[in-house]
Short mmCIF file of C-alpha atoms in Angstrom, two decimals:
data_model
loop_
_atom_site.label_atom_id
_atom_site.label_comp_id
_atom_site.label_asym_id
_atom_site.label_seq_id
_atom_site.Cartn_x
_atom_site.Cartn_y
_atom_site.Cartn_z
CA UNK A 1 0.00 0.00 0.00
CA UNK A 2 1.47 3.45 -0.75
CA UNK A 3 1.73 5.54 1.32
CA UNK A 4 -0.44 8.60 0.27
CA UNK A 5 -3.00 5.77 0.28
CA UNK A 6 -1.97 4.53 3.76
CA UNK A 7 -2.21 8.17 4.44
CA UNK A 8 -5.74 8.95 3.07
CA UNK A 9 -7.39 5.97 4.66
CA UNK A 10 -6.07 6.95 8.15
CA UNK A 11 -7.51 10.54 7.71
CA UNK A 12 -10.51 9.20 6.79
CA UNK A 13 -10.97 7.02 9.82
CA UNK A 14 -9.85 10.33 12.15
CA UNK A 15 -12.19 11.63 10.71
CA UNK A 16 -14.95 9.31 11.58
CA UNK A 17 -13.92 8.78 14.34
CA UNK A 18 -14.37 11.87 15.65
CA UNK A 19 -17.66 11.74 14.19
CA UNK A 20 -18.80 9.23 16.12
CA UNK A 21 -18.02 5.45 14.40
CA UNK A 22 -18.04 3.09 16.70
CA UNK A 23 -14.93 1.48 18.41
CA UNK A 24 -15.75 -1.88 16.57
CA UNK A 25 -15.23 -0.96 13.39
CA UNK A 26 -12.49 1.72 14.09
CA UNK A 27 -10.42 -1.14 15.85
CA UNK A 28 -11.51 -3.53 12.13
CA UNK A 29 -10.44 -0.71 9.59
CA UNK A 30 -7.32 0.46 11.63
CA UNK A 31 -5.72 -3.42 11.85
CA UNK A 32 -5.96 -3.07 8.05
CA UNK A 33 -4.09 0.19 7.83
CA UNK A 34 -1.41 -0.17 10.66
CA UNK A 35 -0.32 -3.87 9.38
CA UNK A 36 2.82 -4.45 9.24
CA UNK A 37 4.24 -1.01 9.04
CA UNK A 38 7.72 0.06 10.63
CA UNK A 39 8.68 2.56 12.69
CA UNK A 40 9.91 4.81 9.49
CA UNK A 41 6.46 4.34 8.00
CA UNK A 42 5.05 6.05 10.78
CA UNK A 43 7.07 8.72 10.74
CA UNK A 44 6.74 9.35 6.63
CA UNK A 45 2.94 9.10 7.81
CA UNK A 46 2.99 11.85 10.50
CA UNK A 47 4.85 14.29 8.04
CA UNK A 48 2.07 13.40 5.36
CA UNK A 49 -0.76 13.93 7.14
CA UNK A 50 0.43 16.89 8.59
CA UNK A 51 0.54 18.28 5.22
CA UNK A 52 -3.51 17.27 4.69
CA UNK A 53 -3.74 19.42 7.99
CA UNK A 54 -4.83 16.48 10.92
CA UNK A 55 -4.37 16.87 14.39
CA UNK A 56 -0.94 14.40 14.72
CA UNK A 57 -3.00 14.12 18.55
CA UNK A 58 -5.45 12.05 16.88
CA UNK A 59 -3.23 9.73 14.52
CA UNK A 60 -1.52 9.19 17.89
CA UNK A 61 -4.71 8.08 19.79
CA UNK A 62 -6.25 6.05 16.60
CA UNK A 63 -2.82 4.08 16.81
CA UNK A 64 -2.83 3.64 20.56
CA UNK A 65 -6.39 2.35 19.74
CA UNK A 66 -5.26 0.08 17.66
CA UNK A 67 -2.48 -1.07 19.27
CA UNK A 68 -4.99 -1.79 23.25
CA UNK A 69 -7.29 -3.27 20.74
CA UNK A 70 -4.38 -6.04 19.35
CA UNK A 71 -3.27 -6.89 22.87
CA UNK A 72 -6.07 -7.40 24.03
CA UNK A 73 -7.19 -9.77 21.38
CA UNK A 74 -4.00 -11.69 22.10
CA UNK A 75 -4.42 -11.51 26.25
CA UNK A 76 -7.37 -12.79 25.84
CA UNK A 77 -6.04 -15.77 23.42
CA UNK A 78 -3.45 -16.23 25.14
CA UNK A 79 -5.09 -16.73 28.55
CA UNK A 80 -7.66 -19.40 26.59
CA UNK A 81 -4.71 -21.50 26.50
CA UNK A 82 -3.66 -23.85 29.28
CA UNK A 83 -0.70 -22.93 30.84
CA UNK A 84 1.55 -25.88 29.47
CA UNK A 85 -0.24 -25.76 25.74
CA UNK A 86 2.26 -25.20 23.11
CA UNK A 87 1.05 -22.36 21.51
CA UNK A 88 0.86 -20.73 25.01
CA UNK A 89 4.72 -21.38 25.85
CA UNK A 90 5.30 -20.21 22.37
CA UNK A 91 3.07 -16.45 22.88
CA UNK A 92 5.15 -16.05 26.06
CA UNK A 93 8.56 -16.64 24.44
CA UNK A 94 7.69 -14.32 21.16
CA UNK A 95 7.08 -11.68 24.36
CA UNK A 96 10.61 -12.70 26.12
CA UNK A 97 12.04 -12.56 21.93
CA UNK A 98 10.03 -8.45 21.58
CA UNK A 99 11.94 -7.51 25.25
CA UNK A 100 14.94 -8.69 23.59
CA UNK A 101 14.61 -6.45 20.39
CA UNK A 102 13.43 -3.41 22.44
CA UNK A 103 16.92 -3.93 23.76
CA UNK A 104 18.74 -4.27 20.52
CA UNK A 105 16.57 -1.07 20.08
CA UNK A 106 18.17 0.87 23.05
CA UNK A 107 21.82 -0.30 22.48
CA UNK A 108 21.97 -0.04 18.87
CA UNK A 109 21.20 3.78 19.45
CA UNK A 110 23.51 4.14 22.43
CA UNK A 111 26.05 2.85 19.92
CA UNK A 112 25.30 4.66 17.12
CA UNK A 113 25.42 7.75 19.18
CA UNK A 114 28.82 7.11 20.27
CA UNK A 115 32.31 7.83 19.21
CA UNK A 116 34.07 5.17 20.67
CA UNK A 117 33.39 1.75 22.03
CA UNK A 118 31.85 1.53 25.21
CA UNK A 119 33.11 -2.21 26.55
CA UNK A 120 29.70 -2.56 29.11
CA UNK A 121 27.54 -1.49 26.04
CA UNK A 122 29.01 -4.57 24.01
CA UNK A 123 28.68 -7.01 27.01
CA UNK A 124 25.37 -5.70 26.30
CA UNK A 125 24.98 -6.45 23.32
CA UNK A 126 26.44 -10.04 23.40
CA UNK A 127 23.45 -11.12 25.69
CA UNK A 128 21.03 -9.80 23.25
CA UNK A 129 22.35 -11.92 20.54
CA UNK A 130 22.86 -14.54 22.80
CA UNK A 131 19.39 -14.55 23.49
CA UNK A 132 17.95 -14.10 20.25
CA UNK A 133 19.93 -17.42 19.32
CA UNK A 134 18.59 -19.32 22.14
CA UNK A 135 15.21 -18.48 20.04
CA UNK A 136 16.05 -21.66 17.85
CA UNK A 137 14.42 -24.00 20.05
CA UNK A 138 11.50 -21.84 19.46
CA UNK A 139 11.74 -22.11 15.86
CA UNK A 140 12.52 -25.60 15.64
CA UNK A 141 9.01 -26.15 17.97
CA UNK A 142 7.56 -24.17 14.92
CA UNK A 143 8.95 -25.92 12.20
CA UNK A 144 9.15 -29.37 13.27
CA UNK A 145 5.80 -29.34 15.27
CA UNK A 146 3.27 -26.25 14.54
CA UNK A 147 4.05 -25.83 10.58
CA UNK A 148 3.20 -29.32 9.35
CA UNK A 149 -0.33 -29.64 10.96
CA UNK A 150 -1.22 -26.45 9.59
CA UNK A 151 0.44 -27.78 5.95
CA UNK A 152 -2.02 -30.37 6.37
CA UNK A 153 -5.09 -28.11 6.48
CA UNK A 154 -4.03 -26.44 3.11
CA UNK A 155 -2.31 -23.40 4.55
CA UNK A 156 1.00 -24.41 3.40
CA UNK A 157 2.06 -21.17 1.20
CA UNK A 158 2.12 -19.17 4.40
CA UNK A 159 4.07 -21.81 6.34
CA UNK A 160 6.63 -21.97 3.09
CA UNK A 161 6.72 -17.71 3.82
CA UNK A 162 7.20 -18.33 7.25
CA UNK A 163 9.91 -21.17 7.00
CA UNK A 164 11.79 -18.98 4.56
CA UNK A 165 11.61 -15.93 7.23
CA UNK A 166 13.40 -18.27 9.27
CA UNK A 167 16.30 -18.92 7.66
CA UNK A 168 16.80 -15.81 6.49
CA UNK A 169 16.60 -14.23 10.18
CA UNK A 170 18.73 -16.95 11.41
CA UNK A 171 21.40 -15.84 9.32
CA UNK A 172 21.17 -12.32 10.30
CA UNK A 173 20.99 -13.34 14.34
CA UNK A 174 24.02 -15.14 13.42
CA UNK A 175 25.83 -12.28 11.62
CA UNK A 176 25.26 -9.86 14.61
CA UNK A 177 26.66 -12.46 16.68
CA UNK A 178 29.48 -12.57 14.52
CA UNK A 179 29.67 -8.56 14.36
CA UNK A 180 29.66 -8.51 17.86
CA UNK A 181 32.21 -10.64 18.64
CA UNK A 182 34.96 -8.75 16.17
CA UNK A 183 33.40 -5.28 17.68
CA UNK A 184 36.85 -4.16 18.95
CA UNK A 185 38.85 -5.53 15.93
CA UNK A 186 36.84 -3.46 13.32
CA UNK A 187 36.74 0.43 12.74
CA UNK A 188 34.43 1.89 15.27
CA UNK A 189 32.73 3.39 12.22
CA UNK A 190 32.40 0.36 10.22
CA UNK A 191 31.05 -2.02 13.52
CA UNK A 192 28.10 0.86 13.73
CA UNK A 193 27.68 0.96 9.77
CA UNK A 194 27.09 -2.68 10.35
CA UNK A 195 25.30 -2.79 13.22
CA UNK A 196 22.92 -0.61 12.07
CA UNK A 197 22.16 -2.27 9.10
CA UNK A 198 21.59 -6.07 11.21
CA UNK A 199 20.01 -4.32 13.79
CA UNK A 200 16.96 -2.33 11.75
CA UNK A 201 16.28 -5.67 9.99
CA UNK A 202 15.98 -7.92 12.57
CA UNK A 203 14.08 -5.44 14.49
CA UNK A 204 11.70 -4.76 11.98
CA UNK A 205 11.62 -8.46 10.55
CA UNK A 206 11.40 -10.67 13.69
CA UNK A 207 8.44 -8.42 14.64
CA UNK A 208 6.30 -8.44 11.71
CA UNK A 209 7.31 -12.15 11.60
CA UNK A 210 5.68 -12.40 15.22
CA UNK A 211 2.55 -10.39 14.60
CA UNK A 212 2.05 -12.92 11.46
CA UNK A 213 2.25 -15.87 13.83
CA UNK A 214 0.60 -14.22 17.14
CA UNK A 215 -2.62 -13.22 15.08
CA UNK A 216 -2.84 -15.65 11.87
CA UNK A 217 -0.87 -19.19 12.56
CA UNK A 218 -1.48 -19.57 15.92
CA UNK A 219 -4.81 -19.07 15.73
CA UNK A 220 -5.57 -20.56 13.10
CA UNK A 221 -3.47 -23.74 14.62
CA UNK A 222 -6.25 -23.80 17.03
CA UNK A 223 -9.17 -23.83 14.59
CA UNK A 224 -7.60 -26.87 12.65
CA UNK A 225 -6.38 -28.34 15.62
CA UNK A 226 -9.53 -29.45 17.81
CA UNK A 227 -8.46 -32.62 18.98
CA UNK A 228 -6.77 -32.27 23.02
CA UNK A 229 -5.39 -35.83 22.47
CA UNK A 230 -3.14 -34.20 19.26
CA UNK A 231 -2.61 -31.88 21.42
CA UNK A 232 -0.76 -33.52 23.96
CA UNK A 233 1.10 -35.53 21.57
CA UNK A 234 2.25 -32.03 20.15
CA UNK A 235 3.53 -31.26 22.96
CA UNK A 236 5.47 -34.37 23.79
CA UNK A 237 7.38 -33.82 20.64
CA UNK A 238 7.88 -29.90 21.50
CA UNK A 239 9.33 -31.18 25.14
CA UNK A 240 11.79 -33.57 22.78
CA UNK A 241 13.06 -30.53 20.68
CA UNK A 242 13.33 -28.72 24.03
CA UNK A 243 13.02 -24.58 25.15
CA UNK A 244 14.66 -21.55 24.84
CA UNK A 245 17.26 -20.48 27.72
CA UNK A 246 17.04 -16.88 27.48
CA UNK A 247 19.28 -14.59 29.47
CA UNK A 248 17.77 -12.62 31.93
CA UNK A 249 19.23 -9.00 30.01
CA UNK A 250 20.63 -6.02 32.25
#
């Protein structure tokens, strides 16, 4: 969607808003817009509808409205589950996996920011990619367990998407493991050049990747799957692949 488009639609919804459409339907039409846009969107979309004249106060509250509305669709999914159900284990790691990038967040600024190397900044940010490694149990869960019973109910484009995603983050996590570890052999300028590059994709990526699997597969893992005896055998075979050990980060 362009973003003049993106831009158009939201005024219109302000606009309705404020003229009294229900919160139903404003929470329906704003998921649409607000999908799977980054930060920089955001921003471009502030600046543009600015131009058309709207109160930036109201974009502001029509996104925290979306954003309440999305939690508490997942809360409430999330709390369906029994504790020890797969898909619940795997909601509360994706949340331990967003602390982790909110962190790769902070220190990636802090860094960029910076003239020199700060050593307790890089301890830092070795537990951060430490812990978004230790996300590979969580993936494997996914791939070896999750993905094929949702292949089976003719959903298996997505899952090809999402299995693709995978690798292609893994590589990335790996990289900025990689960067991390050469961080005082490289030129300061260079490590932030490539830190900056690793960290706005995973950020970006491994989110969207998680709102795709918090409010479409796992979901729709529960519609296909009815049957509480599959369900514990699902989970036998996630205990066999074994869970993430994720750092508890400073």
């Amino acid at each position: 969607m362009q973003l003049e488009q993106r831009g158009d639609m939201i005024a219109d919804l302000i606009q309705r808003y404020n003229a009294g459409l229900g919160i139903e339907q404003t929470n329906k039409e704003a998921r649409a817009v607000f999908a799977h846009m980054n930060p920089d969107e955001l921003i471009q979309l502030e600046e543009y509808l600015s131009s058309k004249h709207i109160d930036i106060k109201d974009f502001h509250d029509l996104y925290q409205i979306h954003r309440e509305d999305l939690h508490t669709e997942l809360s409430r999914f999330r709390l369906s589950l029994d504790p020890e159900h797969p898909l619940r284990v795997m909601l509360e790691e994706h949340e331990q996996i967003l602390q982790t990038l909110d962190a790769l967040d902070k220190l990636n600024t802090t860094i960029q920011s910076s003239s020199t190397p700060d050593r307790e900044v890089l301890v830092r940010l070795r537990e951060v990619a430490d812990n978004l490694l230790a996300a590979e149990h969580h993936h494997a869960r996914e791939e070896e367990v999750i993905f094929p019973e949702l292949t089976k109910n003719n959903i298996g484009g997505i899952v090809q998407v999402m299995n693709m995603e995978h690798e292609e983050l893994r590589e990335k996590k790996r990289e900025l493991k990689e960067l991390v570890s050469q961080a005082l052999l490289l030129d300061f300028t260079e490590f932030q050049q490539e830190l900056q590059e690793l960290a706005k994709f995973i950020i970006y990526n491994l989110t969207d990747h998680i709102y795709k699997e918090n409010h479409i597969l796992y979901p729709a893992a529960m519609r296909f799957v009815k049957d509480k005896e599959l369900w514990n055998q699902l989970k036998e075979k996630c205990d066999e692949i074994g869970y993430c050990n994720f750092k508890t980060l400073q």
